[in-house]
JSON list of C-alpha atoms in Angstrom, two decimals:
[
{"chain": "A", "resi": 104, "resn": "MET", "atom": "CA", "xyz": [135.77, 13.55, 221.92]},
{"chain": "A", "resi": 105, "resn": "GLY", "atom": "CA", "xyz": [137.48, 11.49, 219.11]},
{"chain": "A", "resi": 106, "resn": "ALA", "atom": "CA", "xyz": [139.10, 8.01, 219.64]},
{"chain": "A", "resi": 107, "resn": "GLY", "atom": "CA", "xyz": [142.52, 9.52, 219.35]},
{"chain": "A", "resi": 108, "resn": "GLU", "atom": "CA", "xyz": [141.72, 12.07, 222.29]},
{"chain": "A", "resi": 109, "resn": "GLU", "atom": "CA", "xyz": [139.94, 9.50, 224.14]},
{"chain": "A", "resi": 110, "resn": "LEU", "atom": "CA", "xyz": [143.22, 6.72, 224.01]},
{"chain": "A", "resi": 111, "resn": "GLY", "atom": "CA", "xyz": [145.23, 9.86, 224.76]},
{"chain": "A", "resi": 112, "resn": "ARG", "atom": "CA", "xyz": [143.22, 10.73, 228.05]},
{"chain": "A", "resi": 113, "resn": "LEU", "atom": "CA", "xyz": [143.45, 7.22, 229.23]},
{"chain": "A", "resi": 114, "resn": "ASP", "atom": "CA", "xyz": [147.07, 7.27, 228.61]},
{"chain": "A", "resi": 115, "resn": "ALA", "atom": "CA", "xyz": [147.39, 10.43, 230.46]},
{"chain": "A", "resi": 116, "resn": "ARG", "atom": "CA", "xyz": [145.15, 9.34, 233.71]},
{"chain": "A", "resi": 117, "resn": "LEU", "atom": "CA", "xyz": [146.97, 5.73, 233.51]},
{"chain": "A", "resi": 118, "resn": "VAL", "atom": "CA", "xyz": [150.40, 6.93, 233.81]},
{"chain": "A", "resi": 119, "resn": "ALA", "atom": "CA", "xyz": [149.47, 9.71, 236.33]},
{"chain": "A", "resi": 120, "resn": "ALA", "atom": "CA", "xyz": [148.39, 6.80, 238.46]},
{"chain": "A", "resi": 121, "resn": "LEU", "atom": "CA", "xyz": [151.23, 4.52, 238.13]},
{"chain": "A", "resi": 122, "resn": "GLU", "atom": "CA", "xyz": [153.47, 7.25, 238.57]},
{"chain": "A", "resi": 123, "resn": "GLY", "atom": "CA", "xyz": [151.61, 8.10, 241.67]},
{"chain": "A", "resi": 124, "resn": "ILE", "atom": "CA", "xyz": [152.24, 4.70, 243.18]},
{"chain": "A", "resi": 125, "resn": "GLY", "atom": "CA", "xyz": [155.79, 4.44, 242.26]},
{"chain": "A", "resi": 126, "resn": "LEU", "atom": "CA", "xyz": [156.05, 3.00, 238.80]},
{"chain": "A", "resi": 127, "resn": "LEU", "atom": "CA", "xyz": [158.26, 5.46, 236.76]},
{"chain": "A", "resi": 128, "resn": "GLY", "atom": "CA", "xyz": [158.22, 3.61, 233.78]},
{"chain": "A", "resi": 129, "resn": "GLU", "atom": "CA", "xyz": [160.77, 1.60, 231.08]},
{"chain": "A", "resi": 130, "resn": "TRP", "atom": "CA", "xyz": [164.12, 1.30, 230.38]},
{"chain": "A", "resi": 131, "resn": "SER", "atom": "CA", "xyz": [166.48, -0.39, 227.94]},
{"chain": "A", "resi": 132, "resn": "TYR", "atom": "CA", "xyz": [170.04, -0.28, 227.30]},
{"chain": "A", "resi": 133, "resn": "ASP", "atom": "CA", "xyz": [172.23, -1.45, 224.21]},
{"chain": "A", "resi": 134, "resn": "TYR", "atom": "CA", "xyz": [175.55, -2.35, 225.54]},
{"chain": "A", "resi": 135, "resn": "PRO", "atom": "CA", "xyz": [177.49, -2.50, 222.38]},
{"chain": "A", "resi": 136, "resn": "SER", "atom": "CA", "xyz": [176.47, 1.02, 221.62]},
{"chain": "A", "resi": 137, "resn": "ARG", "atom": "CA", "xyz": [176.09, 2.18, 225.13]},
{"chain": "A", "resi": 138, "resn": "VAL", "atom": "CA", "xyz": [172.50, 3.79, 224.70]},
{"chain": "A", "resi": 139, "resn": "PHE", "atom": "CA", "xyz": [170.09, 4.08, 227.01]},
{"chain": "A", "resi": 140, "resn": "ARG", "atom": "CA", "xyz": [166.59, 4.48, 226.32]},
{"chain": "A", "resi": 141, "resn": "SER", "atom": "CA", "xyz": [163.81, 5.65, 228.83]},
{"chain": "A", "resi": 142, "resn": "SER", "atom": "CA", "xyz": [159.98, 6.18, 229.03]},
{"chain": "A", "resi": 143, "resn": "PRO", "atom": "CA", "xyz": [159.40, 9.84, 230.48]},
{"chain": "A", "resi": 144, "resn": "GLY", "atom": "CA", "xyz": [158.87, 8.73, 234.09]},
{"chain": "A", "resi": 145, "resn": "VAL", "atom": "CA", "xyz": [162.40, 7.22, 234.19]},
{"chain": "A", "resi": 146, "resn": "SER", "atom": "CA", "xyz": [164.01, 10.19, 232.37]},
{"chain": "A", "resi": 147, "resn": "GLY", "atom": "CA", "xyz": [162.45, 12.71, 234.64]},
{"chain": "A", "resi": 148, "resn": "ALA", "atom": "CA", "xyz": [164.06, 10.78, 237.76]},
{"chain": "A", "resi": 149, "resn": "PHE", "atom": "CA", "xyz": [167.52, 11.31, 235.94]},
{"chain": "A", "resi": 150, "resn": "ALA", "atom": "CA", "xyz": [167.17, 14.86, 234.62]},
{"chain": "A", "resi": 151, "resn": "ILE", "atom": "CA", "xyz": [166.86, 13.79, 231.17]},
{"chain": "A", "resi": 152, "resn": "ALA", "atom": "CA", "xyz": [164.19, 15.43, 228.73]},
{"chain": "A", "resi": 153, "resn": "PRO", "atom": "CA", "xyz": [161.37, 13.36, 227.94]},
{"chain": "A", "resi": 154, "resn": "GLU", "atom": "CA", "xyz": [162.16, 13.35, 223.98]},
{"chain": "A", "resi": 155, "resn": "ASP", "atom": "CA", "xyz": [165.59, 12.50, 224.63]},
{"chain": "A", "resi": 156, "resn": "GLY", "atom": "CA", "xyz": [165.11, 9.55, 226.67]},
{"chain": "A", "resi": 157, "resn": "VAL", "atom": "CA", "xyz": [162.83, 8.03, 224.20]},
{"chain": "A", "resi": 158, "resn": "ARG", "atom": "CA", "xyz": [165.08, 8.89, 221.34]},
{"chain": "A", "resi": 159, "resn": "GLY", "atom": "CA", "xyz": [168.00, 7.31, 223.22]},
{"chain": "A", "resi": 160, "resn": "GLN", "atom": "CA", "xyz": [171.28, 8.92, 224.89]},
{"chain": "A", "resi": 161, "resn": "PRO", "atom": "CA", "xyz": [174.79, 7.98, 226.11]},
{"chain": "A", "resi": 162, "resn": "VAL", "atom": "CA", "xyz": [174.44, 5.87, 229.18]},
{"chain": "A", "resi": 163, "resn": "GLU", "atom": "CA", "xyz": [177.02, 8.42, 230.75]},
{"chain": "A", "resi": 164, "resn": "LEU", "atom": "CA", "xyz": [174.17, 11.54, 230.55]},
{"chain": "A", "resi": 165, "resn": "TYR", "atom": "CA", "xyz": [172.15, 9.21, 232.88]},
{"chain": "A", "resi": 166, "resn": "GLU", "atom": "CA", "xyz": [174.93, 8.64, 235.37]},
{"chain": "A", "resi": 167, "resn": "ARG", "atom": "CA", "xyz": [175.44, 12.35, 235.88]},
{"chain": "A", "resi": 168, "resn": "ALA", "atom": "CA", "xyz": [172.20, 12.18, 238.32]},
{"chain": "A", "resi": 169, "resn": "VAL", "atom": "CA", "xyz": [173.52, 9.08, 239.97]},
{"chain": "A", "resi": 170, "resn": "HIS", "atom": "CA", "xyz": [174.55, 9.86, 243.48]},
{"chain": "A", "resi": 171, "resn": "PRO", "atom": "CA", "xyz": [178.43, 9.98, 243.32]},
{"chain": "A", "resi": 172, "resn": "ASP", "atom": "CA", "xyz": [178.55, 7.14, 245.85]},
{"chain": "A", "resi": 173, "resn": "ASP", "atom": "CA", "xyz": [176.71, 4.77, 243.71]},
{"chain": "A", "resi": 174, "resn": "VAL", "atom": "CA", "xyz": [178.24, 5.72, 240.29]},
{"chain": "A", "resi": 175, "resn": "GLY", "atom": "CA", "xyz": [181.29, 3.29, 240.80]},
{"chain": "A", "resi": 176, "resn": "TRP", "atom": "CA", "xyz": [179.55, 0.10, 241.99]},
{"chain": "A", "resi": 177, "resn": "LEU", "atom": "CA", "xyz": [176.87, 0.71, 239.55]},
{"chain": "A", "resi": 178, "resn": "ARG", "atom": "CA", "xyz": [179.19, 0.56, 236.54]},
{"chain": "A", "resi": 179, "resn": "THR", "atom": "CA", "xyz": [180.79, -2.58, 237.93]},
{"chain": "A", "resi": 180, "resn": "THR", "atom": "CA", "xyz": [177.36, -4.23, 238.47]},
{"chain": "A", "resi": 181, "resn": "ARG", "atom": "CA", "xyz": [176.12, -3.46, 235.25]},
{"chain": "A", "resi": 182, "resn": "SER", "atom": "CA", "xyz": [178.78, -5.02, 233.55]},
{"chain": "A", "resi": 183, "resn": "ALA", "atom": "CA", "xyz": [178.68, -8.33, 235.37]},
{"chain": "A", "resi": 184, "resn": "PRO", "atom": "CA", "xyz": [176.71, -11.56, 234.66]},
{"chain": "A", "resi": 185, "resn": "PRO", "atom": "CA", "xyz": [173.01, -11.07, 235.98]},
{"chain": "A", "resi": 186, "resn": "GLY", "atom": "CA", "xyz": [173.10, -14.41, 237.05]},
{"chain": "A", "resi": 187, "resn": "HIS", "atom": "CA", "xyz": [171.48, -17.86, 236.08]},
{"chain": "A", "resi": 188, "resn": "SER", "atom": "CA", "xyz": [167.89, -16.41, 235.73]},
{"chain": "A", "resi": 189, "resn": "GLY", "atom": "CA", "xyz": [169.11, -13.34, 233.70]},
{"chain": "A", "resi": 190, "resn": "LEU", "atom": "CA", "xyz": [167.46, -11.10, 236.12]},
{"chain": "A", "resi": 191, "resn": "ARG", "atom": "CA", "xyz": [168.70, -8.44, 238.19]},
{"chain": "A", "resi": 192, "resn": "VAL", "atom": "CA", "xyz": [166.97, -6.21, 240.97]},
{"chain": "A", "resi": 193, "resn": "THR", "atom": "CA", "xyz": [169.18, -2.70, 241.72]},
{"chain": "A", "resi": 194, "resn": "GLU", "atom": "CA", "xyz": [168.71, 0.08, 243.91]},
{"chain": "A", "resi": 195, "resn": "LEU", "atom": "CA", "xyz": [170.41, 3.40, 243.52]},
{"chain": "A", "resi": 196, "resn": "ARG", "atom": "CA", "xyz": [170.24, 6.79, 244.45]},
{"chain": "A", "resi": 197, "resn": "VAL", "atom": "CA", "xyz": [169.45, 9.66, 242.35]},
{"chain": "A", "resi": 198, "resn": "ILE", "atom": "CA", "xyz": [169.58, 13.39, 242.29]},
{"chain": "A", "resi": 199, "resn": "ASP", "atom": "CA", "xyz": [166.41, 14.71, 240.24]},
{"chain": "A", "resi": 200, "resn": "ALA", "atom": "CA", "xyz": [165.86, 17.75, 238.08]},
{"chain": "A", "resi": 201, "resn": "ALA", "atom": "CA", "xyz": [164.62, 19.44, 241.20]},
{"chain": "A", "resi": 202, "resn": "GLY", "atom": "CA", "xyz": [167.28, 18.44, 243.40]},
{"chain": "A", "resi": 203, "resn": "ARG", "atom": "CA", "xyz": [165.54, 15.90, 245.56]},
{"chain": "A", "resi": 204, "resn": "GLU", "atom": "CA", "xyz": [167.46, 12.52, 246.50]},
{"chain": "A", "resi": 205, "resn": "ARG", "atom": "CA", "xyz": [165.31, 9.81, 245.22]},
{"chain": "A", "resi": 206, "resn": "TRP", "atom": "CA", "xyz": [165.96, 6.01, 245.85]},
{"chain": "A", "resi": 207, "resn": "ILE", "atom": "CA", "xyz": [165.32, 4.13, 242.53]},
{"chain": "A", "resi": 208, "resn": "MET", "atom": "CA", "xyz": [164.53, 0.20, 242.24]},
{"chain": "A", "resi": 209, "resn": "VAL", "atom": "CA", "xyz": [165.87, -0.92, 238.65]},
{"chain": "A", "resi": 210, "resn": "ARG", "atom": "CA", "xyz": [164.34, -4.27, 237.80]},
{"chain": "A", "resi": 211, "resn": "GLY", "atom": "CA", "xyz": [165.87, -5.48, 234.73]},
{"chain": "A", "resi": 212, "resn": "ARG", "atom": "CA", "xyz": [166.25, -8.55, 232.27]},
{"chain": "A", "resi": 213, "resn": "PHE", "atom": "CA", "xyz": [169.19, -9.19, 230.11]},
{"chain": "A", "resi": 214, "resn": "VAL", "atom": "CA", "xyz": [170.23, -10.88, 227.14]},
{"chain": "A", "resi": 215, "resn": "LEU", "atom": "CA", "xyz": [173.57, -12.24, 227.01]},
{"chain": "A", "resi": 216, "resn": "ASP", "atom": "CA", "xyz": [176.06, -12.77, 224.70]},
{"chain": "A", "resi": 217, "resn": "ALA", "atom": "CA", "xyz": [178.68, -15.72, 223.80]},
{"chain": "A", "resi": 218, "resn": "GLU", "atom": "CA", "xyz": [180.44, -15.05, 226.93]},
{"chain": "A", "resi": 219, "resn": "ASP", "atom": "CA", "xyz": [177.35, -14.95, 229.05]},
{"chain": "A", "resi": 220, "resn": "LEU", "atom": "CA", "xyz": [177.64, -11.25, 229.40]},
{"chain": "A", "resi": 221, "resn": "PRO", "atom": "CA", "xyz": [175.07, -9.04, 229.11]},
{"chain": "A", "resi": 222, "resn": "ALA", "atom": "CA", "xyz": [174.51, -7.38, 225.51]},
{"chain": "A", "resi": 223, "resn": "PHE", "atom": "CA", "xyz": [171.37, -5.84, 226.08]},
{"chain": "A", "resi": 224, "resn": "GLY", "atom": "CA", "xyz": [169.02, -5.11, 229.13]},
{"chain": "A", "resi": 225, "resn": "TYR", "atom": "CA", "xyz": [165.48, -3.88, 229.53]},
{"chain": "A", "resi": 226, "resn": "GLY", "atom": "CA", "xyz": [162.85, -3.65, 232.41]},
{"chain": "A", "resi": 227, "resn": "VAL", "atom": "CA", "xyz": [161.40, -1.15, 234.82]},
{"chain": "A", "resi": 228, "resn": "MET", "atom": "CA", "xyz": [162.01, 1.56, 237.27]},
{"chain": "A", "resi": 229, "resn": "PHE", "atom": "CA", "xyz": [160.03, 2.52, 240.56]},
{"chain": "A", "resi": 230, "resn": "ASP", "atom": "CA", "xyz": [160.68, 5.06, 242.89]},
{"chain": "A", "resi": 231, "resn": "VAL", "atom": "CA", "xyz": [160.99, 3.38, 246.22]},
{"chain": "A", "resi": 232, "resn": "THR", "atom": "CA", "xyz": [161.96, 6.49, 248.32]},
{"chain": "A", "resi": 233, "resn": "ASP", "atom": "CA", "xyz": [158.99, 6.18, 250.62]},
{"chain": "A", "resi": 234, "resn": "TYR", "atom": "CA", "xyz": [159.80, 2.40, 251.14]},
{"chain": "A", "resi": 235, "resn": "ASN", "atom": "CA", "xyz": [163.47, 3.30, 251.97]},
{"chain": "A", "resi": 236, "resn": "ALA", "atom": "CA", "xyz": [162.97, 6.32, 254.00]},
{"chain": "A", "resi": 237, "resn": "GLY", "atom": "CA", "xyz": [165.73, 4.87, 256.60]},
{"chain": "A", "resi": 238, "resn": "GLY", "atom": "CA", "xyz": [168.25, 5.26, 254.20]},
{"chain": "A", "resi": 239, "resn": "GLU", "atom": "CA", "xyz": [169.85, 1.86, 253.96]},
{"chain": "A", "resi": 240, "resn": "ARG", "atom": "CA", "xyz": [172.73, 1.48, 251.61]},
{"chain": "A", "resi": 241, "resn": "PRO", "atom": "CA", "xyz": [171.71, 0.43, 247.99]},
{"chain": "A", "resi": 242, "resn": "PHE", "atom": "CA", "xyz": [171.78, -3.20, 246.99]},
{"chain": "A", "resi": 243, "resn": "VAL", "atom": "CA", "xyz": [172.27, -5.52, 244.14]},
{"chain": "A", "resi": 244, "resn": "ALA", "atom": "CA", "xyz": [170.30, -8.89, 243.78]},
{"chain": "A", "resi": 245, "resn": "PRO", "atom": "CA", "xyz": [171.68, -10.87, 240.84]},
{"chain": "A", "resi": 246, "resn": "ALA", "atom": "CA", "xyz": [168.68, -13.19, 240.49]},
{"chain": "A", "resi": 247, "resn": "ALA", "atom": "CA", "xyz": [165.93, -11.98, 242.64]},
{"chain": "A", "resi": 248, "resn": "PRO", "atom": "CA", "xyz": [162.14, -12.10, 242.10]},
{"chain": "A", "resi": 249, "resn": "LEU", "atom": "CA", "xyz": [160.07, -9.55, 242.96]},
{"chain": "A", "resi": 250, "resn": "THR", "atom": "CA", "xyz": [157.99, -10.86, 246.14]},
{"chain": "A", "resi": 251, "resn": "ASP", "atom": "CA", "xyz": [156.03, -8.04, 247.27]},
{"chain": "A", "resi": 252, "resn": "PRO", "atom": "CA", "xyz": [152.79, -8.68, 245.34]},
{"chain": "A", "resi": 253, "resn": "HIS", "atom": "CA", "xyz": [152.26, -4.98, 244.68]},
{"chain": "A", "resi": 254, "resn": "PHE", "atom": "CA", "xyz": [155.58, -4.63, 242.92]},
{"chain": "A", "resi": 255, "resn": "VAL", "atom": "CA", "xyz": [154.73, -7.85, 240.61]},
{"chain": "A", "resi": 256, "resn": "LEU", "atom": "CA", "xyz": [151.42, -6.29, 240.12]},
{"chain": "A", "resi": 257, "resn": "LEU", "atom": "CA", "xyz": [152.90, -2.91, 239.05]},
{"chain": "A", "resi": 258, "resn": "GLU", "atom": "CA", "xyz": [155.53, -4.62, 236.58]},
{"chain": "A", "resi": 259, "resn": "SER", "atom": "CA", "xyz": [152.91, -6.78, 235.16]},
{"chain": "A", "resi": 260, "resn": "LEU", "atom": "CA", "xyz": [150.73, -3.58, 234.47]},
{"chain": "A", "resi": 261, "resn": "ALA", "atom": "CA", "xyz": [153.81, -1.75, 233.03]},
{"chain": "A", "resi": 262, "resn": "MET", "atom": "CA", "xyz": [154.13, -4.54, 230.67]},
{"chain": "A", "resi": 263, "resn": "ALA", "atom": "CA", "xyz": [150.33, -4.85, 229.83]},
{"chain": "A", "resi": 264, "resn": "PHE", "atom": "CA", "xyz": [150.51, -0.94, 229.04]},
{"chain": "A", "resi": 265, "resn": "ARG", "atom": "CA", "xyz": [153.15, -0.92, 226.65]},
{"chain": "A", "resi": 266, "resn": "ALA", "atom": "CA", "xyz": [151.35, -4.01, 224.86]},
{"chain": "A", "resi": 267, "resn": "SER", "atom": "CA", "xyz": [148.24, -2.18, 224.66]},
{"chain": "A", "resi": 268, "resn": "ARG", "atom": "CA", "xyz": [149.70, 0.49, 222.77]},
{"chain": "A", "resi": 269, "resn": "GLN", "atom": "CA", "xyz": [150.95, -1.86, 220.09]},
{"chain": "A", "resi": 270, "resn": "LEU", "atom": "CA", "xyz": [147.25, -2.82, 219.23]},
{"chain": "A", "resi": 271, "resn": "ALA", "atom": "CA", "xyz": [145.38, -1.63, 216.04]},
{"chain": "A", "resi": 272, "resn": "GLN", "atom": "CA", "xyz": [141.87, -1.85, 217.36]},
{"chain": "A", "resi": 273, "resn": "GLY", "atom": "CA", "xyz": [140.60, 1.25, 219.21]},
{"chain": "A", "resi": 274, "resn": "ALA", "atom": "CA", "xyz": [137.84, -0.60, 221.31]},
{"chain": "A", "resi": 275, "resn": "ILE", "atom": "CA", "xyz": [140.18, -3.27, 222.75]},
{"chain": "A", "resi": 276, "resn": "GLU", "atom": "CA", "xyz": [142.99, -0.56, 223.67]},
{"chain": "A", "resi": 277, "resn": "ARG", "atom": "CA", "xyz": [140.26, 1.68, 225.17]},
{"chain": "A", "resi": 278, "resn": "GLY", "atom": "CA", "xyz": [139.03, -1.54, 227.19]},
{"chain": "A", "resi": 279, "resn": "CYS", "atom": "CA", "xyz": [142.58, -2.08, 228.17]},
{"chain": "A", "resi": 280, "resn": "ARG", "atom": "CA", "xyz": [143.63, 0.91, 229.42]},
{"chain": "A", "resi": 281, "resn": "ALA", "atom": "CA", "xyz": [140.57, 1.57, 231.65]},
{"chain": "A", "resi": 282, "resn": "LEU", "atom": "CA", "xyz": [140.98, -1.66, 233.12]},
{"chain": "A", "resi": 283, "resn": "LEU", "atom": "CA", "xyz": [144.47, -1.04, 234.00]},
{"chain": "A", "resi": 284, "resn": "PHE", "atom": "CA", "xyz": [143.95, 2.40, 235.48]},
{"chain": "A", "resi": 285, "resn": "ARG", "atom": "CA", "xyz": [141.05, 0.86, 237.56]},
{"chain": "A", "resi": 286, "resn": "VAL", "atom": "CA", "xyz": [143.67, -1.77, 239.01]},
{"chain": "A", "resi": 287, "resn": "ALA", "atom": "CA", "xyz": [146.27, 0.87, 239.78]},
{"chain": "A", "resi": 288, "resn": "GLU", "atom": "CA", "xyz": [143.65, 2.93, 241.40]},
{"chain": "A", "resi": 289, "resn": "LEU", "atom": "CA", "xyz": [142.95, 0.06, 243.69]},
{"chain": "A", "resi": 290, "resn": "VAL", "atom": "CA", "xyz": [146.52, -0.80, 244.13]},
{"chain": "A", "resi": 291, "resn": "ALA", "atom": "CA", "xyz": [147.22, 2.89, 244.91]},
{"chain": "A", "resi": 292, "resn": "ARG", "atom": "CA", "xyz": [144.83, 2.95, 247.76]},
{"chain": "A", "resi": 293, "resn": "GLN", "atom": "CA", "xyz": [146.25, 0.01, 249.37]},
{"chain": "A", "resi": 294, "resn": "VAL", "atom": "CA", "xyz": [149.57, 1.09, 249.22]},
{"chain": "A", "resi": 295, "resn": "ARG", "atom": "CA", "xyz": [148.97, 4.77, 250.25]},
{"chain": "A", "resi": 296, "resn": "PRO", "atom": "CA", "xyz": [145.40, 4.90, 251.76]},
{"chain": "A", "resi": 297, "resn": "SER", "atom": "CA", "xyz": [145.24, 8.90, 251.38]},
{"chain": "A", "resi": 298, "resn": "LEU", "atom": "CA", "xyz": [145.77, 8.59, 247.89]},
{"chain": "A", "resi": 299, "resn": "MET", "atom": "CA", "xyz": [142.54, 9.35, 245.71]},
{"chain": "A", "resi": 300, "resn": "LEU", "atom": "CA", "xyz": [142.40, 9.11, 241.79]},
{"chain": "A", "resi": 301, "resn": "ASP", "atom": "CA", "xyz": [139.87, 10.75, 239.98]},
{"chain": "A", "resi": 302, "resn": "GLU", "atom": "CA", "xyz": [138.94, 13.05, 237.15]},
{"chain": "A", "resi": 303, "resn": "ARG", "atom": "CA", "xyz": [140.67, 16.19, 238.51]},
{"chain": "A", "resi": 304, "resn": "ASP", "atom": "CA", "xyz": [144.14, 14.52, 238.42]},
{"chain": "A", "resi": 305, "resn": "GLU", "atom": "CA", "xyz": [146.52, 16.17, 236.21]},
{"chain": "A", "resi": 306, "resn": "PRO", "atom": "CA", "xyz": [148.45, 14.14, 233.57]},
{"chain": "A", "resi": 307, "resn": "GLY", "atom": "CA", "xyz": [152.07, 13.59, 234.79]},
{"chain": "A", "resi": 308, "resn": "ARG", "atom": "CA", "xyz": [151.51, 15.11, 238.19]},
{"chain": "A", "resi": 309, "resn": "ARG", "atom": "CA", "xyz": [153.23, 13.08, 241.15]},
{"chain": "A", "resi": 310, "resn": "LEU", "atom": "CA", "xyz": [150.63, 11.94, 243.58]},
{"chain": "A", "resi": 311, "resn": "HIS", "atom": "CA", "xyz": [150.88, 11.83, 247.37]}
]
């Protein structure tokens, strides 16, 4: 197996592991152009083709998947100042390509313009359907940090995964990804004790 194939295999295993414990991936939104970009896991939750999400699409295409009751307040929230910390945590409901209703936690950081309004946003999304089985109303927390250590660790894993892909040294990349996968596996066993990740896991498969 070549170095490129090995990295690709580690990527697939890590993505499957992270998705299996709820981390969908990353997103970014450019306010002036209204272009939203997303990693494949996020794109799938909004019924967007993976390649289209990476390339970027009008935010209205993503809104088509948002629960009708949540679209209005989501638009209002998106255009409002995020608060003094530049952070915002939002939960919303989406209908994915399979017709399933899912609860999504959107965690974002925002770059503000001269009027302290959002100009660019980026962050990560989690599938929190399992944590919201009671169907509570979606919420917005203008400056709320993540307090659940599992979510804090998952966000850190997402950032580390992105950084590892920017490195030009294969040995460091392979070591970093192998470590990230192991951490994701350990977190998975705490969050969902029945979850077992091994060599048989298929890339991109949702694990339960």
